[in-house]
mmCIF file of C-alpha atoms in Angstrom:
data_model
loop_
_atom_site.group_PDB
_atom_site.id
_atom_site.type_symbol
_atom_site.label_atom_id
_atom_site.label_comp_id
_atom_site.label_asym_id
_atom_site.label_seq_id
_atom_site.Cartn_x
_atom_site.Cartn_y
_atom_site.Cartn_z
ATOM 1 C CA UNK A 16 -86.588 142.810 271.987
ATOM 2 C CA UNK A 17 -84.286 143.864 269.152
ATOM 3 C CA UNK A 18 -81.954 145.662 271.572
ATOM 4 C CA UNK A 19 -81.791 142.589 273.825
ATOM 5 C CA UNK A 20 -80.883 140.331 270.875
ATOM 6 C CA UNK A 21 -78.229 142.814 269.695
ATOM 7 C CA UNK A 22 -76.589 142.877 273.141
ATOM 8 C CA UNK A 23 -76.604 139.061 273.192
ATOM 9 C CA UNK A 24 -74.899 138.948 269.754
ATOM 10 C CA UNK A 25 -72.219 141.428 270.874
ATOM 11 C CA UNK A 26 -71.575 139.362 274.015
ATOM 12 C CA UNK A 27 -71.246 136.110 272.006
ATOM 13 C CA UNK A 28 -68.881 137.835 269.541
ATOM 14 C CA UNK A 29 -66.689 139.032 272.414
ATOM 15 C CA UNK A 30 -66.530 135.536 273.885
ATOM 16 C CA UNK A 31 -65.633 134.041 270.470
ATOM 17 C CA UNK A 32 -62.863 136.609 269.890
ATOM 18 C CA UNK A 33 -61.507 135.899 273.348
ATOM 19 C CA UNK A 34 -61.369 132.155 272.665
ATOM 20 C CA UNK A 35 -59.579 132.741 269.327
ATOM 21 C CA UNK A 36 -57.002 134.957 271.053
ATOM 22 C CA UNK A 37 -56.388 132.388 273.801
ATOM 23 C CA UNK A 38 -55.965 129.656 271.179
ATOM 24 C CA UNK A 39 -53.376 131.728 269.301
ATOM 25 C CA UNK A 40 -51.482 132.491 272.519
ATOM 26 C CA UNK A 41 -51.568 128.848 273.617
ATOM 27 C CA UNK A 42 -50.177 127.716 270.240
ATOM 28 C CA UNK A 43 -47.479 130.367 270.261
ATOM 29 C CA UNK A 44 -46.188 129.352 273.662
ATOM 30 C CA UNK A 45 -46.370 125.574 273.174
ATOM 31 C CA UNK A 46 -42.844 124.517 274.207
ATOM 32 C CA UNK A 47 -43.061 121.125 272.464
ATOM 33 C CA UNK A 48 -43.935 122.709 269.139
ATOM 34 C CA UNK A 49 -41.081 125.203 269.382
ATOM 35 C CA UNK A 50 -38.518 122.599 270.410
ATOM 36 C CA UNK A 51 -39.270 120.220 267.552
ATOM 37 C CA UNK A 52 -39.505 122.752 264.748
ATOM 38 C CA UNK A 53 -37.187 125.632 265.569
ATOM 39 C CA UNK A 54 -33.502 124.914 264.887
ATOM 40 C CA UNK A 55 -30.662 126.255 262.789
ATOM 41 C CA UNK A 56 -29.890 123.737 260.036
ATOM 42 C CA UNK A 57 -26.455 125.248 259.361
ATOM 43 C CA UNK A 58 -25.355 125.295 263.011
ATOM 44 C CA UNK A 59 -22.264 123.197 262.211
ATOM 45 C CA UNK A 60 -21.496 124.442 258.677
ATOM 46 C CA UNK A 61 -18.383 126.590 258.142
ATOM 47 C CA UNK A 62 -18.545 129.111 255.331
ATOM 48 C CA UNK A 63 -15.433 129.149 253.112
ATOM 49 C CA UNK A 64 -13.778 126.570 255.361
ATOM 50 C CA UNK A 65 -10.330 126.594 253.726
ATOM 51 C CA UNK A 66 -9.957 130.321 254.451
ATOM 52 C CA UNK A 67 -11.818 130.434 257.756
ATOM 53 C CA UNK A 68 -10.253 127.487 259.593
ATOM 54 C CA UNK A 69 -6.695 127.454 260.928
ATOM 55 C CA UNK A 70 -6.762 124.277 263.050
ATOM 56 C CA UNK A 71 -8.975 121.248 263.630
ATOM 57 C CA UNK A 72 -8.554 118.927 266.611
ATOM 58 C CA UNK A 73 -10.050 115.427 266.363
ATOM 59 C CA UNK A 74 -9.829 113.545 269.655
ATOM 60 C CA UNK A 75 -11.170 109.973 269.656
ATOM 61 C CA UNK A 76 -11.073 107.205 272.214
ATOM 62 C CA UNK A 77 -7.691 105.867 271.078
ATOM 63 C CA UNK A 78 -6.337 108.569 268.781
ATOM 64 C CA UNK A 79 -5.742 112.280 268.542
ATOM 65 C CA UNK A 80 -5.275 114.043 265.193
ATOM 66 C CA UNK A 81 -4.618 117.726 264.642
ATOM 67 C CA UNK A 82 -4.898 119.255 261.178
ATOM 68 C CA UNK A 83 -3.177 122.624 261.162
ATOM 69 C CA UNK A 84 -2.503 125.358 258.637
ATOM 70 C CA UNK A 85 1.014 126.709 258.316
ATOM 71 C CA UNK A 86 1.513 129.261 255.547
ATOM 72 C CA UNK A 87 -0.012 127.783 252.400
ATOM 73 C CA UNK A 88 0.160 124.161 253.509
ATOM 74 C CA UNK A 89 -1.587 121.933 256.036
ATOM 75 C CA UNK A 90 0.036 119.419 258.355
ATOM 76 C CA UNK A 91 -1.104 116.325 260.229
ATOM 77 C CA UNK A 92 0.037 116.265 263.863
ATOM 78 C CA UNK A 93 2.849 118.697 262.950
ATOM 79 C CA UNK A 94 4.690 115.775 261.316
ATOM 80 C CA UNK A 95 3.220 115.018 257.893
ATOM 81 C CA UNK A 96 1.726 117.002 255.025
ATOM 82 C CA UNK A 97 -2.042 116.690 254.742
ATOM 83 C CA UNK A 98 -3.221 114.755 251.681
ATOM 84 C CA UNK A 99 -4.711 117.233 249.191
ATOM 85 C CA UNK A 100 -7.672 115.040 248.209
ATOM 86 C CA UNK A 101 -8.559 114.302 251.838
ATOM 87 C CA UNK A 102 -8.366 118.016 252.611
ATOM 88 C CA UNK A 103 -10.679 118.866 249.734
ATOM 89 C CA UNK A 104 -13.284 116.260 250.721
ATOM 90 C CA UNK A 105 -13.199 117.127 254.429
ATOM 91 C CA UNK A 106 -13.434 120.867 254.005
ATOM 92 C CA UNK A 107 -16.254 120.522 251.474
ATOM 93 C CA UNK A 108 -18.115 118.405 254.036
ATOM 94 C CA UNK A 109 -17.566 121.035 256.726
ATOM 95 C CA UNK A 110 -19.101 123.644 254.421
ATOM 96 C CA UNK A 111 -22.153 121.577 253.493
ATOM 97 C CA UNK A 112 -22.966 119.550 256.617
ATOM 98 C CA UNK A 113 -26.540 120.152 257.756
ATOM 99 C CA UNK A 114 -28.874 119.210 260.599
ATOM 100 C CA UNK A 115 -31.619 116.868 259.425
ATOM 101 C CA UNK A 116 -33.500 117.147 262.720
ATOM 102 C CA UNK A 117 -32.921 117.382 266.471
ATOM 103 C CA UNK A 118 -33.293 114.130 268.427
ATOM 104 C CA UNK A 119 -35.966 114.432 271.133
ATOM 105 C CA UNK A 120 -37.830 111.970 273.311
ATOM 106 C CA UNK A 121 -36.650 108.941 275.233
ATOM 107 C CA UNK A 122 -33.941 107.946 272.704
ATOM 108 C CA UNK A 123 -32.177 111.294 272.991
ATOM 109 C CA UNK A 124 -30.370 110.572 276.278
ATOM 110 C CA UNK A 125 -29.224 107.110 275.114
ATOM 111 C CA UNK A 126 -27.892 108.346 271.771
ATOM 112 C CA UNK A 127 -26.170 111.282 273.431
ATOM 113 C CA UNK A 128 -24.378 109.038 275.943
ATOM 114 C CA UNK A 129 -23.267 106.618 273.214
ATOM 115 C CA UNK A 130 -21.784 109.491 271.196
ATOM 116 C CA UNK A 131 -20.025 110.982 274.217
ATOM 117 C CA UNK A 132 -18.652 107.568 275.257
ATOM 118 C CA UNK A 133 -17.357 106.413 271.857
ATOM 119 C CA UNK A 134 -17.347 109.434 269.544
ATOM 120 C CA UNK A 135 -14.822 112.031 268.414
ATOM 121 C CA UNK A 136 -14.499 115.409 270.104
ATOM 122 C CA UNK A 137 -14.141 118.079 267.417
ATOM 123 C CA UNK A 138 -12.672 121.534 268.064
ATOM 124 C CA UNK A 139 -12.480 123.946 265.122
ATOM 125 C CA UNK A 140 -10.357 127.103 265.336
ATOM 126 C CA UNK A 141 -9.944 130.193 263.198
ATOM 127 C CA UNK A 142 -6.932 132.381 264.027
ATOM 128 C CA UNK A 143 -6.730 130.693 267.450
ATOM 129 C CA UNK A 144 -10.363 131.538 268.211
ATOM 130 C CA UNK A 145 -12.636 128.568 268.904
ATOM 131 C CA UNK A 146 -15.270 128.617 266.148
ATOM 132 C CA UNK A 147 -17.180 125.498 267.129
ATOM 133 C CA UNK A 148 -16.926 122.489 269.415
ATOM 134 C CA UNK A 149 -19.000 119.312 269.362
ATOM 135 C CA UNK A 150 -18.823 115.509 269.564
ATOM 136 C CA UNK A 151 -19.388 113.284 266.534
ATOM 137 C CA UNK A 152 -20.569 109.691 266.514
ATOM 138 C CA UNK A 153 -23.064 107.410 264.858
ATOM 139 C CA UNK A 154 -24.175 104.028 263.593
ATOM 140 C CA UNK A 155 -22.358 102.944 260.436
ATOM 141 C CA UNK A 156 -24.725 100.042 259.698
ATOM 142 C CA UNK A 157 -27.744 102.352 259.828
ATOM 143 C CA UNK A 158 -25.809 105.152 258.055
ATOM 144 C CA UNK A 159 -26.786 107.573 260.820
ATOM 145 C CA UNK A 160 -24.468 110.300 262.122
ATOM 146 C CA UNK A 161 -25.054 112.381 265.230
ATOM 147 C CA UNK A 162 -23.502 115.601 266.508
ATOM 148 C CA UNK A 163 -23.788 116.433 270.211
ATOM 149 C CA UNK A 164 -23.428 120.045 271.293
ATOM 150 C CA UNK A 165 -24.195 120.987 274.884
ATOM 151 C CA UNK A 166 -27.401 119.226 275.867
ATOM 152 C CA UNK A 167 -28.662 118.877 272.295
ATOM 153 C CA UNK A 168 -28.356 115.878 269.957
ATOM 154 C CA UNK A 169 -28.765 116.268 266.192
ATOM 155 C CA UNK A 170 -29.173 113.823 263.324
ATOM 156 C CA UNK A 171 -26.744 115.037 260.640
ATOM 157 C CA UNK A 172 -26.898 114.851 256.867
ATOM 158 C CA UNK A 173 -24.914 115.896 253.826
ATOM 159 C CA UNK A 174 -27.645 117.231 251.520
ATOM 160 C CA UNK A 175 -27.876 115.286 248.273
ATOM 161 C CA UNK A 176 -25.808 112.328 249.547
ATOM 162 C CA UNK A 177 -26.571 109.214 251.540
ATOM 163 C CA UNK A 178 -23.355 108.892 253.475
ATOM 164 C CA UNK A 179 -21.942 108.135 256.912
ATOM 165 C CA UNK A 180 -20.823 111.681 257.734
ATOM 166 C CA UNK A 181 -19.166 110.680 261.015
ATOM 167 C CA UNK A 182 -16.757 108.350 259.223
ATOM 168 C CA UNK A 183 -14.304 110.996 258.040
ATOM 169 C CA UNK A 184 -13.866 112.304 261.586
ATOM 170 C CA UNK A 185 -12.756 108.787 262.625
ATOM 171 C CA UNK A 186 -9.998 108.462 259.990
ATOM 172 C CA UNK A 187 -6.613 107.366 261.462
ATOM 173 C CA UNK A 188 -3.456 109.451 261.115
ATOM 174 C CA UNK A 189 -2.017 107.438 258.195
ATOM 175 C CA UNK A 190 -5.065 108.081 256.032
ATOM 176 C CA UNK A 191 -4.797 111.857 256.494
ATOM 177 C CA UNK A 192 -1.202 111.875 255.262
ATOM 178 C CA UNK A 193 -0.014 113.033 251.872
ATOM 179 C CA UNK A 194 0.703 109.788 249.972
ATOM 180 C CA UNK A 195 3.338 111.267 247.639
ATOM 181 C CA UNK A 196 6.717 109.626 248.277
ATOM 182 C CA UNK A 197 8.650 111.268 245.430
ATOM 183 C CA UNK A 198 7.847 114.970 245.509
ATOM 184 C CA UNK A 199 9.109 115.921 242.082
ATOM 185 C CA UNK A 200 9.051 115.217 238.331
ATOM 186 C CA UNK A 201 11.497 113.555 235.956
ATOM 187 C CA UNK A 202 13.512 116.783 235.702
ATOM 188 C CA UNK A 203 14.242 116.426 239.415
ATOM 189 C CA UNK A 204 15.818 113.010 238.821
ATOM 190 C CA UNK A 205 19.438 112.096 238.210
ATOM 191 C CA UNK A 206 18.534 108.475 237.578
ATOM 192 C CA UNK A 207 15.758 105.892 237.875
ATOM 193 C CA UNK A 208 16.720 102.249 238.407
ATOM 194 C CA UNK A 209 14.378 99.247 238.451
ATOM 195 C CA UNK A 210 15.518 95.815 239.526
ATOM 196 C CA UNK A 211 13.284 92.715 239.491
ATOM 197 C CA UNK A 212 13.980 89.054 240.282
ATOM 198 C CA UNK A 213 15.195 87.116 237.241
ATOM 199 C CA UNK A 214 15.124 90.252 235.093
ATOM 200 C CA UNK A 215 17.877 92.512 233.855
ATOM 201 C CA UNK A 216 18.235 95.778 235.721
ATOM 202 C CA UNK A 217 16.765 98.698 233.788
ATOM 203 C CA UNK A 218 18.242 102.130 234.387
ATOM 204 C CA UNK A 219 17.328 105.585 233.094
ATOM 205 C CA UNK A 220 19.613 108.605 233.401
ATOM 206 C CA UNK A 221 19.169 112.301 232.773
ATOM 207 C CA UNK A 222 21.102 113.231 229.672
ATOM 208 C CA UNK A 223 20.788 116.182 227.301
ATOM 209 C CA UNK A 224 17.492 117.419 228.791
ATOM 210 C CA UNK A 225 15.810 113.996 228.661
ATOM 211 C CA UNK A 226 15.739 110.752 230.644
ATOM 212 C CA UNK A 227 17.383 108.069 228.532
ATOM 213 C CA UNK A 228 17.387 104.315 228.962
ATOM 214 C CA UNK A 229 20.838 102.785 229.410
ATOM 215 C CA UNK A 230 22.415 99.933 227.475
ATOM 216 C CA UNK A 231 19.520 99.336 225.097
ATOM 217 C CA UNK A 232 17.695 101.005 222.229
ATOM 218 C CA UNK A 233 14.195 102.355 222.838
ATOM 219 C CA UNK A 234 11.824 104.954 221.453
ATOM 220 C CA UNK A 235 12.513 108.236 223.269
ATOM 221 C CA UNK A 236 8.820 109.189 223.481
ATOM 222 C CA UNK A 237 7.913 105.811 224.997
ATOM 223 C CA UNK A 238 10.776 106.096 227.473
ATOM 224 C CA UNK A 239 9.618 109.529 228.578
ATOM 225 C CA UNK A 240 6.001 108.358 228.901
ATOM 226 C CA UNK A 241 7.196 105.550 231.155
ATOM 227 C CA UNK A 242 9.465 107.735 233.289
ATOM 228 C CA UNK A 243 6.686 110.283 233.760
ATOM 229 C CA UNK A 244 4.720 107.613 235.632
ATOM 230 C CA UNK A 245 7.045 108.417 238.518
ATOM 231 C CA UNK A 246 6.266 112.132 238.604
ATOM 232 C CA UNK A 247 4.973 112.802 242.125
ATOM 233 C CA UNK A 248 4.915 109.064 242.693
ATOM 234 C CA UNK A 249 2.559 108.043 245.479
ATOM 235 C CA UNK A 250 1.611 104.990 247.482
ATOM 236 C CA UNK A 251 -2.036 104.033 247.889
ATOM 237 C CA UNK A 252 -1.928 103.637 251.649
ATOM 238 C CA UNK A 253 0.506 103.909 254.540
ATOM 239 C CA UNK A 254 0.294 100.895 256.834
ATOM 240 C CA UNK A 255 0.299 100.896 260.642
ATOM 241 C CA UNK A 256 2.612 98.435 262.374
ATOM 242 C CA UNK A 257 -0.281 96.154 263.372
ATOM 243 C CA UNK A 258 -1.700 95.835 259.837
ATOM 244 C CA UNK A 259 -2.472 92.230 258.899
ATOM 245 C CA UNK A 260 -0.212 92.367 255.822
ATOM 246 C CA UNK A 261 2.776 93.301 257.994
ATOM 247 C CA UNK A 262 1.939 90.541 260.431
ATOM 248 C CA UNK A 263 2.251 88.149 257.486
ATOM 249 C CA UNK A 264 5.053 89.862 255.615
ATOM 250 C CA UNK A 265 7.254 86.731 255.847
ATOM 251 C CA UNK A 266 4.819 85.107 253.403
ATOM 252 C CA UNK A 267 5.494 87.808 250.783
ATOM 253 C CA UNK A 268 8.071 87.233 248.046
ATOM 254 C CA UNK A 269 10.549 89.878 246.906
ATOM 255 C CA UNK A 270 9.193 91.591 243.794
ATOM 256 C CA UNK A 271 11.928 94.111 243.075
ATOM 257 C CA UNK A 272 13.243 97.538 243.913
ATOM 258 C CA UNK A 273 12.708 101.007 242.489
ATOM 259 C CA UNK A 274 15.402 103.604 243.143
ATOM 260 C CA UNK A 275 15.239 107.290 242.282
ATOM 261 C CA UNK A 276 18.346 109.421 242.720
ATOM 262 C CA UNK A 277 17.249 113.036 243.028
ATOM 263 C CA UNK A 278 19.035 116.252 242.201
ATOM 264 C CA UNK A 279 18.092 117.106 245.757
ATOM 265 C CA UNK A 280 19.474 114.168 247.717
ATOM 266 C CA UNK A 281 16.730 114.599 250.313
ATOM 267 C CA UNK A 282 14.242 113.588 247.618
ATOM 268 C CA UNK A 283 16.051 110.369 246.707
ATOM 269 C CA UNK A 284 13.860 107.302 247.128
ATOM 270 C CA UNK A 285 14.258 103.565 247.483
ATOM 271 C CA UNK A 286 11.224 101.306 247.361
ATOM 272 C CA UNK A 287 11.465 97.582 248.147
ATOM 273 C CA UNK A 288 8.493 95.695 246.736
ATOM 274 C CA UNK A 289 6.971 92.430 248.000
ATOM 275 C CA UNK A 290 4.062 90.399 246.667
ATOM 276 C CA UNK A 291 1.695 87.745 247.968
ATOM 277 C CA UNK A 292 -1.074 86.476 245.607
ATOM 278 C CA UNK A 293 -3.501 86.363 248.517
ATOM 279 C CA UNK A 294 -3.341 90.150 248.922
ATOM 280 C CA UNK A 295 -4.609 92.756 246.463
ATOM 281 C CA UNK A 296 -1.634 95.079 246.913
ATOM 282 C CA UNK A 297 2.149 95.034 246.939
ATOM 283 C CA UNK A 298 3.876 95.663 250.239
ATOM 284 C CA UNK A 299 6.287 98.586 249.926
ATOM 285 C CA UNK A 300 9.188 99.327 252.262
ATOM 286 C CA UNK A 301 10.046 103.012 251.905
ATOM 287 C CA UNK A 302 13.712 103.939 252.385
ATOM 288 C CA UNK A 303 14.050 101.035 254.812
ATOM 289 C CA UNK A 304 11.757 102.766 257.312
ATOM 290 C CA UNK A 305 7.993 102.762 256.994
ATOM 291 C CA UNK A 306 5.605 100.466 255.166
ATOM 292 C CA UNK A 307 2.919 101.177 252.604
ATOM 293 C CA UNK A 308 0.795 99.460 249.960
ATOM 294 C CA UNK A 309 0.427 99.929 246.194
ATOM 295 C CA UNK A 310 -2.504 98.288 244.430
ATOM 296 C CA UNK A 311 -1.648 95.300 242.252
ATOM 297 C CA UNK A 312 -3.223 96.904 239.160
ATOM 298 C CA UNK A 313 -0.932 99.947 239.373
ATOM 299 C CA UNK A 314 2.256 97.947 239.741
ATOM 300 C CA UNK A 315 1.301 95.439 237.050
ATOM 301 C CA UNK A 316 0.741 98.299 234.565
ATOM 302 C CA UNK A 317 4.220 99.617 235.361
ATOM 303 C CA UNK A 318 5.780 96.178 234.741
ATOM 304 C CA UNK A 319 3.861 95.765 231.451
ATOM 305 C CA UNK A 320 4.945 99.163 230.164
ATOM 306 C CA UNK A 321 8.532 98.450 231.210
ATOM 307 C CA UNK A 322 8.510 95.184 229.203
ATOM 308 C CA UNK A 323 7.361 97.067 226.091
ATOM 309 C CA UNK A 324 10.386 99.412 226.010
#
């Protein structure tokens, strides 16, 4: 009787162990579990981006921008210098961007098609080798950004920030550009001349290692503080030809001119300024060629400081 019960216990134990083993195997090979939980969060991150990357191609539906390294500088579409602050922000994003989760289920195909139809194709190169390639898109209102790579769709995040990651990939050419229009300091100037409607022309000239105001007495330190405002002088934004302010530029009044004669004549600058109270920035015509904007607050501070001399 005891032997019979012992054999029965051994048989039951064998069956139980077999069921446990089958359960473990079934769990291990569950394709749905593996697909939803196994992914590389840093699939799109680039370690030490500024050193690793040599070229980035951003191809949207109606634009194409190429950021490319040449020596120690970066260019935009081989025509303009890349803005240093934009470069810093973009490359930091490329280092930190992370996958929040893969998109699976019935929404995956719809989101993927939307991104492919309206997103930005991104190609990242290092020494002419393709490092990564994917398409970026998203929903700005919902603050959701998606990267599509191959057949997979990923919801993207920038850890620690609630931001629309896809937005920087959609930036137009003008906003990538270096906004400095006088690439020098006061020691690179021969003269600085400011002319405003119904005001006397104010001129500063380089003399005896300082910039000195002409035809009036003024404190040298205050003059130098004012002139130094024009060191590496920049505009706040370059404007495309179809910008609303340019479409209404006839409604702007002339607000003056700023002329810098440089030791290097190629650095000489002429800015024609226009103002309309309905807009929050001055229109600026640069050397009679392209248009830009300077915020009202910046220009008003310059006029106030000029009046104090």
